[in-house]
Short mmCIF file of C-alpha atoms in Angstrom, two decimals:
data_model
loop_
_atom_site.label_atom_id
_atom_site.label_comp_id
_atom_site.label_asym_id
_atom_site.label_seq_id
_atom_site.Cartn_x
_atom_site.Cartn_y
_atom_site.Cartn_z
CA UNK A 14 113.97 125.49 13.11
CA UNK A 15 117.87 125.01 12.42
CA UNK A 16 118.06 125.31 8.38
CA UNK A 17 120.10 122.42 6.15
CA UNK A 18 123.25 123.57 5.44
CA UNK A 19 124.57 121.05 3.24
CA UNK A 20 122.33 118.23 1.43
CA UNK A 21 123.66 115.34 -0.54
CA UNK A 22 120.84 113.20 -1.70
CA UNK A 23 121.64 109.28 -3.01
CA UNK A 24 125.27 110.77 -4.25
CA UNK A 25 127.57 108.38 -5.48
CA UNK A 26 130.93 109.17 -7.31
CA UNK A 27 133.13 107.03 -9.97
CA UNK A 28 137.06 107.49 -10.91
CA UNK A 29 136.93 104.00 -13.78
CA UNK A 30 136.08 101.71 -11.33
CA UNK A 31 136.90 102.98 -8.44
CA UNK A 32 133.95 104.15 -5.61
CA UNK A 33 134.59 107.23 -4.39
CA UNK A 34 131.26 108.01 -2.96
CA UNK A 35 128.65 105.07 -2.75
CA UNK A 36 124.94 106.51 -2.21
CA UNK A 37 125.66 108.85 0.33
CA UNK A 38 122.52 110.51 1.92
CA UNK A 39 123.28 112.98 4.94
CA UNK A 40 122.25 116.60 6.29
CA UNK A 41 124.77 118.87 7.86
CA UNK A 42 123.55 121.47 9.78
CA UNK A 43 124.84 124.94 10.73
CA UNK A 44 127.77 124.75 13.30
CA UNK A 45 131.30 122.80 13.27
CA UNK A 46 130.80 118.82 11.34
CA UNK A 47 133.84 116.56 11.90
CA UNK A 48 134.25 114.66 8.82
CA UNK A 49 136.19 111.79 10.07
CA UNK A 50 137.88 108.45 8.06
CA UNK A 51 140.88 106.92 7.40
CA UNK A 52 143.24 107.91 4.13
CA UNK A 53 140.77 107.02 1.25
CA UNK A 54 137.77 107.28 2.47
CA UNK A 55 135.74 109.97 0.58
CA UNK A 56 136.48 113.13 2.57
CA UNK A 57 138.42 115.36 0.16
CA UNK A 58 135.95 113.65 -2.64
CA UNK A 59 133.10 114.78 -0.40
CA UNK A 60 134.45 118.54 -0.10
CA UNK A 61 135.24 118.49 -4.12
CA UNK A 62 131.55 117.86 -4.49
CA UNK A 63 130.56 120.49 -1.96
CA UNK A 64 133.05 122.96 -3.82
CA UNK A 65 131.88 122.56 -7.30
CA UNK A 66 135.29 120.65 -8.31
CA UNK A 67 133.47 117.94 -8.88
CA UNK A 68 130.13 116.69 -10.16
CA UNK A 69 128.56 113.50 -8.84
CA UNK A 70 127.78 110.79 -11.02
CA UNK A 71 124.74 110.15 -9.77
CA UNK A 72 122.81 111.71 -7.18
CA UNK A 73 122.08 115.53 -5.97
CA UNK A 74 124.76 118.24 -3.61
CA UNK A 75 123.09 121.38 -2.13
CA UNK A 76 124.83 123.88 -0.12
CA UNK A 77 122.88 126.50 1.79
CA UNK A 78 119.76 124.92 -0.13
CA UNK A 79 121.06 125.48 -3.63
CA UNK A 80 122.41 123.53 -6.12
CA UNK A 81 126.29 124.05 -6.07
CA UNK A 82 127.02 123.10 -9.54
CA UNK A 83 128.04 126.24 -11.87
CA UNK A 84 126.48 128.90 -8.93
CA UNK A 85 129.17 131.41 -8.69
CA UNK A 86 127.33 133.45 -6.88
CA UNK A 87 126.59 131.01 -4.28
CA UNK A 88 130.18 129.49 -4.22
CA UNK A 89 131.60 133.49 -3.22
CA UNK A 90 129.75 132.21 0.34
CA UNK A 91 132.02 129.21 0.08
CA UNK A 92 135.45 128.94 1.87
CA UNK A 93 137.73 125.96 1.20
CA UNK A 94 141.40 124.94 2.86
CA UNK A 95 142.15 122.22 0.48
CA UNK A 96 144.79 119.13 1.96
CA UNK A 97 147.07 119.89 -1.29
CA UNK A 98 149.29 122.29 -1.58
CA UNK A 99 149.08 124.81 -4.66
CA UNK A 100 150.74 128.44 -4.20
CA UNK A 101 152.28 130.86 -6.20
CA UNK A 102 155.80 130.80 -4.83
CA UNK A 103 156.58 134.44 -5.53
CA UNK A 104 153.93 135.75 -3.91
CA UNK A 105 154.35 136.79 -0.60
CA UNK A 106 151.60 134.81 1.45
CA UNK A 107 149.45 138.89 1.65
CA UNK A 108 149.49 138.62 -2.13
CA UNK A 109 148.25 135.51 -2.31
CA UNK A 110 145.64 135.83 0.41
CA UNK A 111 144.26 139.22 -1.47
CA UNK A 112 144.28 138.45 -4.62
CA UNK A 113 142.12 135.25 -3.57
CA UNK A 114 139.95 137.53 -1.41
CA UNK A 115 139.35 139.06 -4.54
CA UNK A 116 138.41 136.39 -6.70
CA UNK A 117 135.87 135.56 -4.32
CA UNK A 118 134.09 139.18 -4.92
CA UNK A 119 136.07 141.57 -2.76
CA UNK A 120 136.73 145.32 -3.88
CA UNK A 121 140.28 146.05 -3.44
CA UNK A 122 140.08 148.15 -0.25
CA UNK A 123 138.21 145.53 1.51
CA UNK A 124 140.43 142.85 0.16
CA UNK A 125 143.16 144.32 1.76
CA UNK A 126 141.63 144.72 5.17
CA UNK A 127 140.84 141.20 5.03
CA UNK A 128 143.78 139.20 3.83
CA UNK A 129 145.38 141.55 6.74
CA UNK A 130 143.07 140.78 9.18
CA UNK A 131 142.74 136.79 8.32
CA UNK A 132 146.95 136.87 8.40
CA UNK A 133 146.95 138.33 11.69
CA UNK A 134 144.24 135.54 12.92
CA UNK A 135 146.91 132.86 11.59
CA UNK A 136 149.89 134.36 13.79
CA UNK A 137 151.56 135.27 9.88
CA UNK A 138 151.58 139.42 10.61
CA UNK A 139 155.44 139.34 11.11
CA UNK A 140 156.04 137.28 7.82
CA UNK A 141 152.93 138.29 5.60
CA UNK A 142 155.21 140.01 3.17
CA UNK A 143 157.74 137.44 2.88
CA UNK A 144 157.57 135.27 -0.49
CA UNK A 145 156.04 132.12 0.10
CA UNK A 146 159.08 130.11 -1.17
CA UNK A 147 160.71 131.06 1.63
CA UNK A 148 158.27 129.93 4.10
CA UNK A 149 158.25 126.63 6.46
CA UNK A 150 155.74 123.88 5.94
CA UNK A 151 153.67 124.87 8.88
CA UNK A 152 153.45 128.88 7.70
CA UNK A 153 152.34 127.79 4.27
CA UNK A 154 149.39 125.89 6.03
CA UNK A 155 148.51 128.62 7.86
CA UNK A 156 148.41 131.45 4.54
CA UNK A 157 146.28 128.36 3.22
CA UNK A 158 143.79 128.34 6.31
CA UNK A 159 143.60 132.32 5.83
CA UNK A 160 142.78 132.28 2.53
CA UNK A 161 140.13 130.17 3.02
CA UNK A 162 137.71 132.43 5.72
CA UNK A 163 139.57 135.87 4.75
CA UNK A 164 136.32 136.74 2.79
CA UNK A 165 134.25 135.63 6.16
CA UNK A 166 132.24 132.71 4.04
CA UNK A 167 129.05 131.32 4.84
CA UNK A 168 130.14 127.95 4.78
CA UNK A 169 133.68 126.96 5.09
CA UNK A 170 135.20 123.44 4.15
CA UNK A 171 138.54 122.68 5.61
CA UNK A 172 140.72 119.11 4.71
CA UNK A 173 143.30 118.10 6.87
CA UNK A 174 143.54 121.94 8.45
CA UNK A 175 146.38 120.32 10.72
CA UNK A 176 148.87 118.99 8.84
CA UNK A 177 151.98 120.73 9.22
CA UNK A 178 151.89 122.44 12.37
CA UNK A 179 153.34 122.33 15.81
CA UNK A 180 151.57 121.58 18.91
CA UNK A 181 151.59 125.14 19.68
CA UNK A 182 149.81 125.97 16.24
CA UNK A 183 147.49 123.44 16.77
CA UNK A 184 146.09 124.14 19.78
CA UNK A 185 145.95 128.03 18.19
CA UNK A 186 144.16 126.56 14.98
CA UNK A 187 141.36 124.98 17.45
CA UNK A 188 140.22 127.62 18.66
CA UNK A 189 140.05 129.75 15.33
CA UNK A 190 138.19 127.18 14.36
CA UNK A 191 135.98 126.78 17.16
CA UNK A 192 135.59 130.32 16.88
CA UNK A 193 134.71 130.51 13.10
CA UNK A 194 132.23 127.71 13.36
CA UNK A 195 129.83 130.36 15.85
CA UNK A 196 127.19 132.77 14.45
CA UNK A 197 125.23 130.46 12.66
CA UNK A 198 127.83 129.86 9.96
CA UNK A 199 128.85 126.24 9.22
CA UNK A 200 132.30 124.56 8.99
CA UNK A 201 132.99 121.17 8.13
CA UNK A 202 136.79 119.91 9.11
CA UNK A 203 138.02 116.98 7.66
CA UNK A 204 140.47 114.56 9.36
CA UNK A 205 141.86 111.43 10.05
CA UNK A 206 142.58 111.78 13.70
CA UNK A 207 139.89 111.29 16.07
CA UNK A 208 141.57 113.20 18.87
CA UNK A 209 141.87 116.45 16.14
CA UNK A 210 137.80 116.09 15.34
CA UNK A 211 136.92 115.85 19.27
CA UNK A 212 138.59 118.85 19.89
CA UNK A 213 136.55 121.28 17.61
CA UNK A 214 133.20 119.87 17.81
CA UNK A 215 130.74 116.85 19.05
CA UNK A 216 129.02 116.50 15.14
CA UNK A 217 130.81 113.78 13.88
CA UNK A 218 130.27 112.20 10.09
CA UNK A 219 132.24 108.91 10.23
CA UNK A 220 133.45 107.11 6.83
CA UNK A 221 134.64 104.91 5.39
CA UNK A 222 135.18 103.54 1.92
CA UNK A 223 132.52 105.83 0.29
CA UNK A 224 130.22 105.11 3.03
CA UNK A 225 128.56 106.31 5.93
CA UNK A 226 129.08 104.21 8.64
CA UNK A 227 128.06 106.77 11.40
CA UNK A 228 126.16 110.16 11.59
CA UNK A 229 125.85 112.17 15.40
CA UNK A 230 127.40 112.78 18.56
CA UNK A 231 131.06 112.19 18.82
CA UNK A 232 129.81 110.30 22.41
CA UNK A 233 127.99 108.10 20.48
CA UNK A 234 130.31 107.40 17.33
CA UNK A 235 132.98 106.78 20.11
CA UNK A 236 130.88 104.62 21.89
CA UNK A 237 131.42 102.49 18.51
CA UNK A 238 134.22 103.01 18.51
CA UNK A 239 135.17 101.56 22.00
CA UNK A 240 133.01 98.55 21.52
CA UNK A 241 135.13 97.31 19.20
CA UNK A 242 137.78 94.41 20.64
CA UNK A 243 141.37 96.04 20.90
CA UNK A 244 144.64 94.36 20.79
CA UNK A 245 147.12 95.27 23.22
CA UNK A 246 150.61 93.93 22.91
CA UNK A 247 153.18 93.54 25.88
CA UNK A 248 156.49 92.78 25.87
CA UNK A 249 158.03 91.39 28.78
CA UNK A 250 159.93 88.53 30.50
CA UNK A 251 158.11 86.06 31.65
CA UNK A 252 154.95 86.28 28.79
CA UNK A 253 153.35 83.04 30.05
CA UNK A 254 152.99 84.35 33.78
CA UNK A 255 151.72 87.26 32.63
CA UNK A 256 149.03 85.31 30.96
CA UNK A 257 147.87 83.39 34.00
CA UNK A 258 147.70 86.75 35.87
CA UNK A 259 145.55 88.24 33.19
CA UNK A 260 143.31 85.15 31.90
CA UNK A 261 140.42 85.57 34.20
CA UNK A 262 139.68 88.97 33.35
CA UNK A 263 136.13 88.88 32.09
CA UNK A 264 136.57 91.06 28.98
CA UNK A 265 139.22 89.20 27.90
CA UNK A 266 138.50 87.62 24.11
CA UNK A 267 142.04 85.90 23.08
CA UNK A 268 145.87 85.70 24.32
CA UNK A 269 148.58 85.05 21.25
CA UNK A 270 152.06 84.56 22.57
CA UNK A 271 155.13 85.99 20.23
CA UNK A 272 158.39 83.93 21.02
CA UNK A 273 160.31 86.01 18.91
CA UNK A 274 160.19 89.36 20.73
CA UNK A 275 159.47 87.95 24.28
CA UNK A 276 155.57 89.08 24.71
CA UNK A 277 151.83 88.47 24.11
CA UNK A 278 149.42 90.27 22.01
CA UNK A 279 145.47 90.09 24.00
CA UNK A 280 142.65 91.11 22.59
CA UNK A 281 139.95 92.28 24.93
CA UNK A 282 136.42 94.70 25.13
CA UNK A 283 137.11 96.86 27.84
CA UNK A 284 140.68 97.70 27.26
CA UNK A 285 140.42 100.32 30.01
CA UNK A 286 139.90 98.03 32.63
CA UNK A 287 142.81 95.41 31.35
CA UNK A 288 145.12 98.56 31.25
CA UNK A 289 144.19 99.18 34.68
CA UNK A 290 144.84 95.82 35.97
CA UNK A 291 147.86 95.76 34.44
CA UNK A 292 149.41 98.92 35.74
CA UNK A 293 149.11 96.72 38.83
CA UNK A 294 151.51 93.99 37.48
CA UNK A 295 154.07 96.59 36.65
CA UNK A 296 156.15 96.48 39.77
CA UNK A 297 156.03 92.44 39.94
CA UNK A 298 160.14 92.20 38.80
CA UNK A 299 159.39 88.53 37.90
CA UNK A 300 156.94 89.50 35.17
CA UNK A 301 159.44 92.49 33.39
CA UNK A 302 157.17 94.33 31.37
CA UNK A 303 159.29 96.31 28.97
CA UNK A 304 156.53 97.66 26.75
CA UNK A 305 152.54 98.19 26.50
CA UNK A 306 151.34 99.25 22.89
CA UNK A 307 148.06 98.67 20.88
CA UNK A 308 148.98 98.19 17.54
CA UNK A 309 144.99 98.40 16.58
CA UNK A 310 144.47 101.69 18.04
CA UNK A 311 143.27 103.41 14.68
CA UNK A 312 140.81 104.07 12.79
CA UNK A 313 141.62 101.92 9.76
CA UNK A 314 140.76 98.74 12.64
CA UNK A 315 137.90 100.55 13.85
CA UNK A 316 136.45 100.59 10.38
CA UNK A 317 137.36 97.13 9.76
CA UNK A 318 135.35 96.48 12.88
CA UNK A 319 132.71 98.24 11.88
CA UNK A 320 131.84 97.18 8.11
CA UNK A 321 130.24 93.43 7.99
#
């Protein structure tokens, strides 16, 4: 039977009168969790709590079936790539990686090895000794992401792991982190992007607001996610013949015409089939479609949607 990796039991978090948290009961198990909600939502609140940054007002936090509050022995399993930015500018980004690795228990030799080795892993060999002053955006995310598995944690909780980096880096930082979520250890990435979630794991922990909207498959969260009506604005010449070409389409909910920019904005259930059917009205020259965009298409609608 798969253990409980992390716990939270009725947790709920206050900053005045703000909600951070709101009752939040959930199990993640061992593997790669996709944290997923808009800016706001309780994901870097959630990862304080799991951290020990942060105690909950109400409510209990295991990790690896402990309590996490004050156990330094248990947080030395812990790994954390925070979404702020907090460096030691004349370090060079091996410093900073080893002296972190050592903090977390390390003897110096080993330290060493593994701020080396967790560099490497980030595509940083050629610059590890530089200061980090003198590094771009995108290499200071990536000294961040070593530090935080350089002293091969149990558990590792990683906020916004993207941010910063080129496509290239991206797709690089996938598969680390595909690869550091196998062997039984657990990693829990948060994010705001759907598409960034999907591509590291099918566990997905949707929220909003403090809450939990959604716990399970990504299939199934998207399924939620798709049932939701979309908008889909066009621009084009003749907005009103567009309409009577598009009106009978059974998933159809509403047409709004915009005189001021030429277009329509329709809202409809199975935007897959009206993109489909419209790719067929592209070539009509009477009709001029300049532009097709869905100004909904994100997850702060989809939450909207979602919470009565």
């Amino acid at each position: 039977m798969m253990s409980t990796s992390i716990s939270f039991a009725g947790v709920s978090v206050w900053f005045g009168e703000v909600v951070a948290l709101n009752k939040v009961s959930l199990e993640v198990q061992p593997g790669i969790t996709g944290l997923l909600g808009p800016n706001g939502a309780g994901k870097s609140t959630f990862m304080s709590l799991c951290t020990a940054q942060l105690r909950p007002g109400q409510g209990e936090v295991s990790v690896l079936g402990q309590p996490v509050w004050c156990n330094y022995p248990l947080l030395r399993r812990v790994g954390y790539c925070p979404d702020r930015e907090n460096y030691y500018d004349d370090m060079t980004g091996f410093e900073f990686v080893y002296w972190l690795t050592r903090c977390a228990g390390l003897f110096p030799k080993e330290a060493r090895r593994a701020a080396t080795a967790a560099l490497e892993r980030v595509s940083m060999t050629d610059r590890m000794h530089d200061r980090i002053s003198t590094y771009s955006r995108g290499m200071r995310q990536r000294v961040k992401l070593a530090q935080s598995f350089a002293h091969e944690p149990d558990i590792l909780f990683l906020d916004e792991p993207m941010t910063g980096l080129d496509p290239v880096g991206r797709l690089a930082i996938f598969d680390l982190i595909r690869e550091l979520g196998k062997g039984g250890k657990t990693v829990v990435v948060a994010s705001h992007i759907m598409y960034e979630i999907e591509n590291v794991t099918s566990n997905i922990i949707l929220l909003n607001q403090g809450k939990v909207l959604a716990v399970g498959d990504v299939h199934d969260v998207r399924a939620l996610i798709d049932a939701h009506p979309h908008s889909v604005s066009v621009r084009c010449r003749d907005p009103r013949a567009l309409a009577t070409r598009i009106i009978g389409l059974p998933s159809l909910v509403t047409i709004e015409f915009d005189d001021e920019v030429s277009g329509l904005t329709v809202r409809t259930r199975d935007p897959n089939t009206f993109y489909a059917h419209l790719t067929g009205l592209l070539a009509e020259k009477e009709l001029g479609v300049e532009s097709v965009h869905a100004p909904d298409d994100n997850l702060q609608s989809v939450f909207e949607y979602l919470v009565p």
